[in-house]
């Protein structure tokens, strides 16, 4: 779940169980066309789906889709639907960026690989919080990753309330139908539209939550599902038994702190390959840097920015050398300036607000953050603020599905978990797998978020074989990653893209 900024999350939603037969909506037709001169290998289209499935013949929402056609259409299995997480990750641009290189030739031969922008996202009638992108950019430029001092906390809560009010007034109808359950219903219509009797699906991070939701609504419409970087549904939606904000429930602070410890450990092992070793004990060096940034920023780079930068770098261990070099440069070149990262739209990050449980006590977030910081220094405080904006949104999707989560899917499904994952901690993998009657859990021994994607040949082979033949590995299988964090990268190495 790739959160570059601490935006929204946590609003109570109502549970509405809709069986797969309840989709009385007829599958739309897709008229595929070109995507433009630079994307000749891909096809693009838009599809209209009901905005509100309680009014199947009422207003519609546009869903943007793209696909890389199977290279061996005579032996095509079907269409592989891919969700990159987020929530709110744009699937169209992601598929066009990676599909030709990220997936094995065998998989690309046998499947059309399809990405879609979920409703409210990207090219699919986006739910926005400001009238123009320029106005939103001004707000994002001022937004800190999280507050530290008491004064910053008060301001952060007040700003969250203002931002939520903008979302509530700019796109209220889109937010009110923004739930994952409606994305799952859209997904089933897209399945019908491409002519597949059953769904073939690959989901990363938040995409595993979408998979769990689809499995409850359409348990008999699944051929194959691969889920990597599991998001435990009951933590995502919340429950009375765990009275915590959204960010604290997800345990991302603990995941980030574990990854931080791994980064320092691997750095020590790496010798000269890790720039921090030239300055002393990496942990001492980084801790001193972080402490200093709390009171004396380096340019615009302050303590929250440093923690957020580190957390996002932990998504792929290929980023470890660059992270170490950047931290070393901050120590040795205190006047250096770092380029500001691009951030996702506020509306995309607001999606969980319409379906997750809120605390109702925004004034208590400083206490939650203090407790989280004790459990997971630096990263606990960062992720504990994740749900503050949702406390003020005041909009819910009454068609959201909020459990129970054990399903009746007959087909074996494939579940990957990476040992040291900052965003979807490994400890959630087995509980997630236990929601399925026949889940084959595979542990990827390594570092990063949703790493079956481009980090392990072993995992890629399992994924490819399962999707093509339905031959799933034994539950409890293990794969190694192809490289250690500070190993030299091959000349033609490509970046690692993962969702939420």
Coordinates of C-alpha atoms in Angstrom, one line a residue:
X1 CA 0.0 0.0 0.0
X2 CA 2.1 2.9 -1.2
X3 CA 1.3 5.9 1.0
X4 CA 3.7 8.7 0.1
X5 CA 1.8 11.2 2.3
X6 CA -0.2 10.7 5.4
X7 CA -3.7 11.2 4.0
X8 CA -7.1 10.1 5.1
X9 CA -8.6 7.0 6.5
X10 CA -11.4 5.7 8.7
X11 CA -15.1 6.0 8.4
X12 CA -17.8 3.6 9.5
X13 CA -19.6 1.9 6.6
X14 CA -22.5 -0.5 6.5
X15 CA -22.2 -4.1 5.5
X16 CA -24.3 -5.3 2.6
X17 CA -23.7 -8.9 1.4
X18 CA -24.5 -9.1 -2.3
X19 CA -24.2 -12.6 -3.8
X20 CA -22.8 -13.0 -7.3
X21 CA -26.2 -13.6 -8.7
X22 CA -27.3 -10.2 -7.5
X23 CA -25.3 -8.6 -10.4
X24 CA -28.4 -8.2 -12.5
X25 CA -26.5 -5.7 -14.6
X26 CA -25.6 -6.9 -18.0
X27 CA -21.9 -7.0 -18.8
X28 CA -21.0 -4.0 -21.0
X29 CA -19.3 -4.2 -24.3
X30 CA -15.7 -3.1 -24.7
X31 CA -14.8 -1.4 -27.9
X32 CA -11.0 -1.6 -27.9
X33 CA -9.0 1.2 -29.6
X34 CA -5.5 2.5 -29.8
X35 CA -3.7 4.1 -26.9
X36 CA -1.6 6.5 -28.8
X37 CA 1.6 6.5 -30.9
X38 CA 3.9 5.7 -28.0
X39 CA 1.8 2.7 -26.8
X40 CA 1.2 0.7 -30.0
X41 CA 1.5 -2.6 -28.2
X42 CA -1.5 -1.8 -26.0
X43 CA -5.2 -1.3 -26.5
X44 CA -7.4 1.1 -24.6
X45 CA -11.1 1.6 -23.9
X46 CA -13.7 3.0 -21.5
X47 CA -16.6 1.2 -20.0
X48 CA -19.8 2.5 -18.3
X49 CA -20.9 0.9 -15.1
X50 CA -23.7 1.8 -12.6
X51 CA -22.6 4.5 -10.2
X52 CA -24.9 2.9 -7.6
X53 CA -25.7 -0.8 -8.0
X54 CA -28.9 -0.3 -6.1
X55 CA -30.0 1.7 -9.2
X56 CA -28.5 -0.5 -12.0
X57 CA -30.2 1.5 -14.7
X58 CA -29.4 4.9 -13.2
X59 CA -26.4 7.2 -13.6
X60 CA -23.2 5.6 -14.7
X61 CA -19.5 5.9 -13.9
X62 CA -16.7 5.6 -16.5
X63 CA -14.0 3.0 -16.0
X64 CA -10.8 3.3 -18.0
X65 CA -9.1 0.1 -19.1
X66 CA -6.0 -1.0 -21.0
X67 CA -4.6 -4.3 -22.1
X68 CA -1.5 -5.9 -23.5
X69 CA -3.0 -8.6 -25.9
X70 CA -1.7 -12.2 -25.5
X71 CA 1.2 -12.9 -27.8
X72 CA -0.2 -16.4 -28.6
X73 CA -3.9 -15.8 -29.0
X74 CA -4.5 -19.3 -30.4
X75 CA -3.6 -20.7 -27.0
X76 CA -5.0 -17.9 -24.8
X77 CA -6.3 -18.9 -21.4
X78 CA -8.1 -15.6 -20.8
X79 CA -7.6 -12.1 -19.4
X80 CA -5.5 -11.5 -16.3
X81 CA -6.8 -8.5 -14.3
X82 CA -4.1 -6.8 -12.3
X83 CA -4.5 -4.3 -9.4
X84 CA -1.4 -2.5 -8.1
X85 CA -2.8 -1.5 -4.8
X86 CA -2.8 2.0 -3.3
X87 CA -5.7 2.2 -2.6
X88 CA -6.1 4.4 -5.5
X89 CA -3.2 3.3 -7.7
X90 CA -3.9 3.9 -11.4
X91 CA -3.9 0.6 -13.2
X92 CA -3.9 1.9 -16.7
X93 CA -0.6 3.8 -16.5
X94 CA 1.0 1.0 -14.4
X95 CA 0.2 -1.8 -16.9
X96 CA 1.4 0.3 -19.8
X97 CA 4.6 1.0 -17.9
X98 CA 5.5 -2.6 -16.8
X99 CA 3.5 -5.3 -18.5
X100 CA 5.9 -5.9 -21.4
X101 CA 8.9 -6.5 -19.1
X102 CA 7.6 -7.4 -15.6
X103 CA 5.8 -10.6 -16.5
X104 CA 7.2 -13.8 -18.0
X105 CA 7.0 -14.4 -21.8
X106 CA 4.9 -17.5 -21.0
X107 CA 2.4 -15.5 -19.1
X108 CA 2.2 -12.8 -21.7
X109 CA 1.7 -15.5 -24.4
X110 CA -1.3 -17.0 -22.7
X111 CA -3.1 -14.0 -21.2
X112 CA -4.3 -10.6 -22.2
X113 CA -2.9 -8.6 -19.3
X114 CA -5.4 -5.9 -18.3
X115 CA -5.1 -2.9 -16.0
X116 CA -8.0 -0.6 -15.0
X117 CA -8.3 2.6 -13.0
X118 CA -10.7 1.8 -10.2
X119 CA -13.8 4.0 -10.0
X120 CA -12.9 7.4 -8.6
X121 CA -9.2 7.1 -9.7
X122 CA -7.1 8.4 -12.5
X123 CA -9.1 8.3 -15.8
X124 CA -12.2 6.8 -14.2
X125 CA -14.3 9.8 -13.1
X126 CA -11.9 10.7 -10.3
X127 CA -13.1 11.7 -6.9
X128 CA -11.3 15.0 -6.3
X129 CA -11.0 17.3 -3.3
X130 CA -10.3 20.6 -5.0
X131 CA -11.7 22.1 -8.2
X132 CA -8.4 22.1 -10.0
X133 CA -5.1 20.2 -9.9
X134 CA -3.3 23.4 -9.3
X135 CA -5.2 24.1 -6.1
X136 CA -4.6 20.6 -4.9
X137 CA -0.9 20.9 -5.6
X138 CA -0.6 23.9 -3.4
X139 CA -2.2 22.0 -0.5
X140 CA 0.1 18.9 -1.1
X141 CA 3.2 21.1 -1.2
X142 CA 2.5 22.3 2.3
X143 CA 1.5 18.9 3.8
X144 CA 3.9 17.2 6.2
X145 CA 4.2 13.5 6.4
X146 CA 3.2 13.7 10.1
X147 CA 3.4 16.2 13.0
X148 CA 5.9 16.0 15.8
X149 CA 5.4 18.9 18.2
X150 CA 2.2 19.7 20.1
X151 CA 1.7 22.8 18.0
X152 CA 2.2 20.8 14.8
X153 CA -0.3 18.2 16.0
X154 CA -3.0 20.8 16.6
X155 CA -2.4 22.4 13.2
X156 CA -2.3 19.0 11.5
X157 CA -5.7 18.0 13.0
X158 CA -7.2 21.4 11.9
X159 CA -5.8 21.1 8.4
X160 CA -7.2 17.5 8.1
X161 CA -10.6 18.9 9.0
X162 CA -10.3 21.6 6.3
X163 CA -9.1 19.1 3.7
X164 CA -11.9 16.6 4.5
X165 CA -14.4 19.5 4.1
X166 CA -13.1 20.2 0.6
X167 CA -13.4 16.5 -0.3
X168 CA -17.0 16.4 1.1
X169 CA -18.1 19.4 -1.0
X170 CA -16.1 18.9 -4.2
X171 CA -17.0 15.2 -5.1
X172 CA -19.7 14.0 -2.6
X173 CA -21.5 11.7 -4.9
X174 CA -18.3 10.0 -6.2
X175 CA -17.1 9.5 -2.6
X176 CA -20.4 8.0 -1.5
X177 CA -20.0 5.2 -4.1
X178 CA -16.2 4.8 -3.7
X179 CA -16.1 1.6 -1.7
X180 CA -14.0 -1.5 -2.5
X181 CA -17.2 -3.5 -2.8
X182 CA -18.3 -1.4 -5.7
X183 CA -14.8 -1.7 -7.3
X184 CA -15.3 -5.5 -7.0
X185 CA -18.7 -5.2 -8.7
X186 CA -17.1 -3.2 -11.5
X187 CA -14.4 -5.9 -11.8
X188 CA -17.1 -8.6 -12.3
X189 CA -18.7 -6.5 -15.0
X190 CA -15.3 -6.1 -16.7
X191 CA -14.8 -9.9 -16.4
X192 CA -18.1 -10.4 -18.3
X193 CA -17.2 -7.7 -20.8
X194 CA -14.0 -9.5 -21.9
X195 CA -15.9 -12.8 -22.3
X196 CA -14.3 -14.7 -19.4
X197 CA -16.5 -17.2 -17.6
X198 CA -14.4 -16.9 -14.5
X199 CA -11.9 -14.3 -13.2
X200 CA -8.1 -14.5 -13.4
X201 CA -6.7 -12.0 -11.0
X202 CA -3.4 -10.7 -9.7
X203 CA -3.5 -8.3 -6.8
X204 CA -0.7 -6.5 -4.9
X205 CA -1.1 -4.9 -1.4
X206 CA -4.6 -3.2 -1.3
X207 CA -5.3 -5.4 -4.3
X208 CA -5.4 -8.4 -1.9
X209 CA -8.2 -6.6 0.0
X210 CA -10.0 -6.2 -3.3
X211 CA -9.5 -9.9 -3.9
X212 CA -11.0 -10.8 -0.5
X213 CA -14.0 -8.6 -1.2
X214 CA -14.6 -10.0 -4.6
X215 CA -14.3 -13.5 -3.1
X216 CA -17.2 -12.7 -0.7
X217 CA -19.4 -11.2 -3.4
X218 CA -18.6 -13.6 -6.3
X219 CA -17.2 -16.8 -4.8
X220 CA -18.3 -18.9 -7.8
X221 CA -16.7 -16.6 -10.4
X222 CA -13.0 -17.3 -9.7
X223 CA -10.7 -19.3 -11.8
X224 CA -7.4 -18.2 -10.4
X225 CA -6.2 -15.6 -7.8
X226 CA -2.7 -14.5 -6.9
X227 CA -2.3 -12.2 -3.9
X228 CA 1.0 -10.6 -2.9
X229 CA 1.5 -8.4 0.2
X230 CA -1.7 -9.2 2.1
X231 CA -3.9 -6.6 3.7
X232 CA -5.8 -8.3 6.5
X233 CA -9.5 -7.3 5.9
X234 CA -10.6 -7.0 9.5
X235 CA -7.7 -4.6 10.2
X236 CA -8.5 -2.5 7.1
X237 CA -12.2 -2.1 8.0
X238 CA -11.8 -2.1 11.8
X239 CA -13.7 -3.9 14.5
X240 CA -15.1 -3.2 18.0
X241 CA -12.4 -5.5 19.5
X242 CA -9.6 -3.2 18.3
X243 CA -10.1 0.5 19.1
X244 CA -7.3 1.9 17.1
X245 CA -6.9 4.4 14.2
X246 CA -6.6 3.0 10.7
X247 CA -2.8 3.5 10.5
X248 CA -2.1 1.8 13.8
X249 CA -4.4 -1.1 13.0
X250 CA -2.4 -1.9 9.9
X251 CA 0.8 -2.4 11.8
X252 CA 2.7 -0.5 9.2
X253 CA 4.7 1.3 11.9
X254 CA 5.9 -2.1 13.1
X255 CA 6.6 -3.2 9.5
X256 CA 8.6 0.0 8.8
X257 CA 10.6 -0.4 12.0
X258 CA 11.5 -4.0 11.2
X259 CA 12.6 -3.0 7.7
X260 CA 14.7 -0.2 9.3
X261 CA 16.4 -2.7 11.5
X262 CA 17.0 -5.0 8.4
X263 CA 18.4 -2.0 6.4
X264 CA 20.9 -1.3 9.2
X265 CA 21.9 -5.0 9.5
X266 CA 22.4 -5.5 5.8
X267 CA 24.3 -2.2 5.6
X268 CA 26.7 -3.5 8.3
X269 CA 27.2 -6.7 6.3
X270 CA 27.8 -4.9 3.1
X271 CA 31.1 -3.1 4.0
X272 CA 32.1 -0.5 1.4
X273 CA 28.9 -1.1 -0.6
X274 CA 26.9 0.8 2.1
X275 CA 28.0 4.4 2.3
X276 CA 27.0 4.7 5.9
X277 CA 29.8 2.4 7.0
X278 CA 32.4 5.0 6.2
X279 CA 30.9 7.2 8.9
X280 CA 30.8 4.7 11.7
X281 CA 28.2 2.4 13.1
X282 CA 25.2 2.9 10.7
X283 CA 22.6 2.8 13.5
X284 CA 24.5 5.5 15.5
X285 CA 24.9 7.6 12.4
X286 CA 21.3 7.5 11.3
X287 CA 19.8 7.9 14.8
X288 CA 22.0 11.0 15.3
X289 CA 20.9 12.4 11.9
X290 CA 17.2 11.8 12.7
X291 CA 17.4 13.4 16.1
X292 CA 19.1 16.4 14.6
X293 CA 16.5 16.8 11.9
X294 CA 13.8 17.2 14.6
X295 CA 15.1 20.6 15.5
X296 CA 17.3 21.6 12.6
X297 CA 16.0 20.7 9.1
X298 CA 18.5 20.5 6.2
X299 CA 17.0 22.8 3.6
X300 CA 13.3 21.7 3.4
X301 CA 14.2 18.1 4.5
X302 CA 13.1 17.7 8.1
X303 CA 12.5 14.8 10.4
X304 CA 9.0 13.8 9.1
X305 CA 10.3 14.0 5.5
X306 CA 13.3 11.8 6.4
X307 CA 11.2 9.1 8.0
X308 CA 8.7 9.1 5.1
X309 CA 11.6 8.9 2.6
X310 CA 13.1 6.0 4.4
X311 CA 9.8 4.1 4.7
X312 CA 9.1 4.4 1.0
X313 CA 12.7 3.3 0.2
X314 CA 12.1 0.1 2.1
X315 CA 9.5 -0.9 -0.5
X316 CA 12.3 -2.4 -2.5
X317 CA 15.7 -3.6 -1.3
X318 CA 17.2 -2.3 -4.6
X319 CA 16.7 1.1 -3.1
X320 CA 18.9 0.4 0.0
X321 CA 22.2 1.6 -1.6
X322 CA 20.7 4.9 -2.7
X323 CA 19.0 5.3 0.6
X324 CA 22.3 4.8 2.5
X325 CA 24.1 7.2 0.2
X326 CA 21.4 9.9 0.7
X327 CA 21.5 9.5 4.5
X328 CA 25.3 9.7 4.4
X329 CA 25.2 12.8 2.2
X330 CA 22.8 14.5 4.6
X331 CA 25.4 14.0 7.3
X332 CA 28.4 15.1 5.3
X333 CA 26.8 17.8 3.2
X334 CA 24.4 19.6 5.6
X335 CA 23.5 22.2 3.0
X336 CA 22.4 19.7 0.3
X337 CA 18.9 19.9 -1.0
X338 CA 16.7 17.0 -2.1
X339 CA 14.1 17.2 -4.8
X340 CA 10.6 16.9 -3.6
X341 CA 8.8 13.7 -4.6
X342 CA 5.5 13.6 -6.5
X343 CA 2.5 12.7 -4.4
X344 CA -0.7 10.9 -5.2
X345 CA -4.0 12.9 -5.4
X346 CA -5.7 13.5 -2.1
X347 CA -8.9 12.0 -3.5
X348 CA -7.2 8.6 -4.2
X349 CA -5.9 8.4 -0.7
X350 CA -9.4 9.1 0.7
X351 CA -10.9 5.9 -0.6
X352 CA -10.7 3.9 2.7
X353 CA -12.6 6.8 4.4
X354 CA -15.9 5.6 3.1
X355 CA -15.6 2.0 4.4
X356 CA -13.2 1.9 7.4
X357 CA -14.0 2.4 11.1
X358 CA -13.1 5.7 12.6
X359 CA -12.3 6.4 16.3
X360 CA -14.5 9.5 16.6
X361 CA -11.8 11.1 18.7
X362 CA -9.4 13.0 16.5
X363 CA -8.1 14.8 19.5
X364 CA -6.7 11.5 20.7
X365 CA -4.4 11.0 17.8
X366 CA -1.3 12.5 19.5
X367 CA -1.7 9.8 22.2
X368 CA -2.1 7.1 19.7
X369 CA 1.0 8.3 17.9
X370 CA 3.0 8.4 21.2
X371 CA 2.0 4.8 21.9
X372 CA 2.9 3.7 18.4
X373 CA 6.2 5.5 18.6
X374 CA 7.0 3.4 21.7
X375 CA 6.2 0.2 19.8
X376 CA 8.0 1.2 16.6
X377 CA 10.3 4.2 16.9
X378 CA 10.0 6.8 14.1
X379 CA 7.7 4.7 11.9
X380 CA 5.0 4.0 14.4
X381 CA 4.3 7.8 14.8
X382 CA 4.4 8.2 11.0
X383 CA 1.8 5.6 10.2
X384 CA -0.4 6.3 13.3
X385 CA -1.6 9.6 11.7
X386 CA -2.7 7.8 8.5
X387 CA -6.5 7.9 9.3
X388 CA -6.8 11.5 10.7
X389 CA -8.5 13.0 7.6
X390 CA -11.2 10.4 7.6
X391 CA -12.3 11.4 11.1
X392 CA -13.8 14.5 9.4
X393 CA -15.1 13.3 6.0
X394 CA -18.6 12.4 7.1
X395 CA -19.3 10.4 4.0
X396 CA -19.9 6.6 3.8
X397 CA -20.7 4.1 1.1
X398 CA -23.7 2.2 2.4
X399 CA -23.0 -0.6 -0.2
X400 CA -19.5 -1.3 1.3
X401 CA -18.8 -4.8 2.5
X402 CA -17.3 -5.0 6.0
X403 CA -17.2 -8.8 6.8
X404 CA -17.3 -11.5 7.8
X405 CA -14.3 -12.5 5.7
X406 CA -14.1 -16.3 5.5
X407 CA -15.1 -17.3 2.0
X408 CA -16.3 -20.3 0.1
X409 CA -14.0 -20.1 -2.9
X410 CA -13.5 -23.7 -4.1
X411 CA -10.4 -23.0 -6.3
X412 CA -6.9 -23.0 -4.8
X413 CA -5.5 -19.5 -4.5
X414 CA -1.9 -18.4 -4.3
X415 CA -0.8 -16.1 -1.5
X416 CA 2.7 -14.5 -1.3
X417 CA 4.2 -12.9 1.8
X418 CA 7.7 -11.3 2.0
X419 CA 9.6 -11.8 5.3
X420 CA 10.5 -8.2 5.8
X421 CA 7.7 -6.1 4.3
X422 CA 7.2 -2.5 5.6
X423 CA 3.6 -1.9 4.3
X424 CA 1.9 -5.3 4.7
X425 CA 3.8 -7.0 7.5
X426 CA 4.6 -10.7 7.0
X427 CA 2.7 -11.6 10.2
X428 CA -0.6 -10.9 8.3
X429 CA 0.1 -13.5 5.6
X430 CA -1.0 -16.7 7.3
X431 CA -4.2 -15.1 8.9
X432 CA -5.1 -13.8 5.4
X433 CA -4.5 -17.2 3.8
X434 CA -6.7 -18.8 6.5
X435 CA -9.7 -16.9 5.1
X436 CA -9.6 -19.2 2.0
X437 CA -10.6 -22.9 2.0
X438 CA -7.5 -23.7 -0.1
X439 CA -4.9 -21.0 0.0
X440 CA -1.3 -22.0 -0.8
X441 CA 1.0 -19.6 1.1
X442 CA 4.5 -19.0 -0.2
X443 CA 7.1 -17.1 1.9
X444 CA 9.5 -15.0 0.0
X445 CA 12.7 -14.8 2.1
X446 CA 13.8 -11.2 1.6
X447 CA 13.0 -7.5 1.9
X448 CA 10.4 -5.2 0.4
X449 CA 6.8 -4.9 -0.4
X450 CA 4.9 -7.3 -2.7
X451 CA 8.1 -8.8 -4.1
X452 CA 6.9 -11.6 -6.3
X453 CA 6.9 -8.8 -8.9
X454 CA 10.4 -8.7 -10.3
X455 CA 12.4 -9.7 -7.2
X456 CA 12.3 -13.6 -7.2
X457 CA 12.6 -15.9 -10.2
X458 CA 11.3 -18.7 -8.0
X459 CA 8.1 -16.7 -7.1
X460 CA 7.6 -15.7 -10.7
X461 CA 7.8 -19.3 -11.9
X462 CA 5.2 -20.4 -9.3
X463 CA 2.9 -17.5 -10.3
X464 CA 3.2 -18.2 -14.0
X465 CA 2.7 -22.0 -13.7
X466 CA -0.3 -21.5 -11.4
X467 CA -2.1 -18.9 -13.6
X468 CA -1.6 -21.0 -16.8
X469 CA -2.2 -24.5 -15.5
X470 CA -3.9 -24.0 -12.0
X471 CA -1.1 -26.2 -10.6
X472 CA -0.5 -24.5 -7.2
X473 CA 2.6 -25.1 -5.1
X474 CA 2.3 -26.8 -1.7
X475 CA 1.1 -24.6 1.1
X476 CA 4.1 -23.4 3.2
X477 CA 6.5 -23.3 0.2
X478 CA 9.5 -20.9 0.3
X479 CA 11.3 -18.8 -2.3
X480 CA 14.5 -16.8 -2.1
X481 CA 14.9 -13.3 -3.6
X482 CA 17.4 -13.2 -6.4
X483 CA 19.8 -10.7 -4.8
X484 CA 20.9 -9.3 -1.4
X485 CA 20.0 -5.6 -0.7
X486 CA 23.5 -4.2 -1.4
X487 CA 24.5 -6.5 -4.2
X488 CA 25.4 -4.8 -7.5
X489 CA 22.5 -4.4 -9.8
X490 CA 22.6 -5.8 -13.3
X491 CA 23.2 -3.2 -16.0
X492 CA 19.7 -3.7 -17.4
X493 CA 17.9 -3.8 -14.0
X494 CA 14.4 -2.4 -14.0
X495 CA 12.7 -0.7 -11.1
X496 CA 10.4 -2.5 -8.8
X497 CA 6.8 -1.3 -8.9
X498 CA 4.4 -2.3 -6.2
X499 CA 1.1 -1.2 -4.8
X500 CA 0.0 -0.4 -1.4

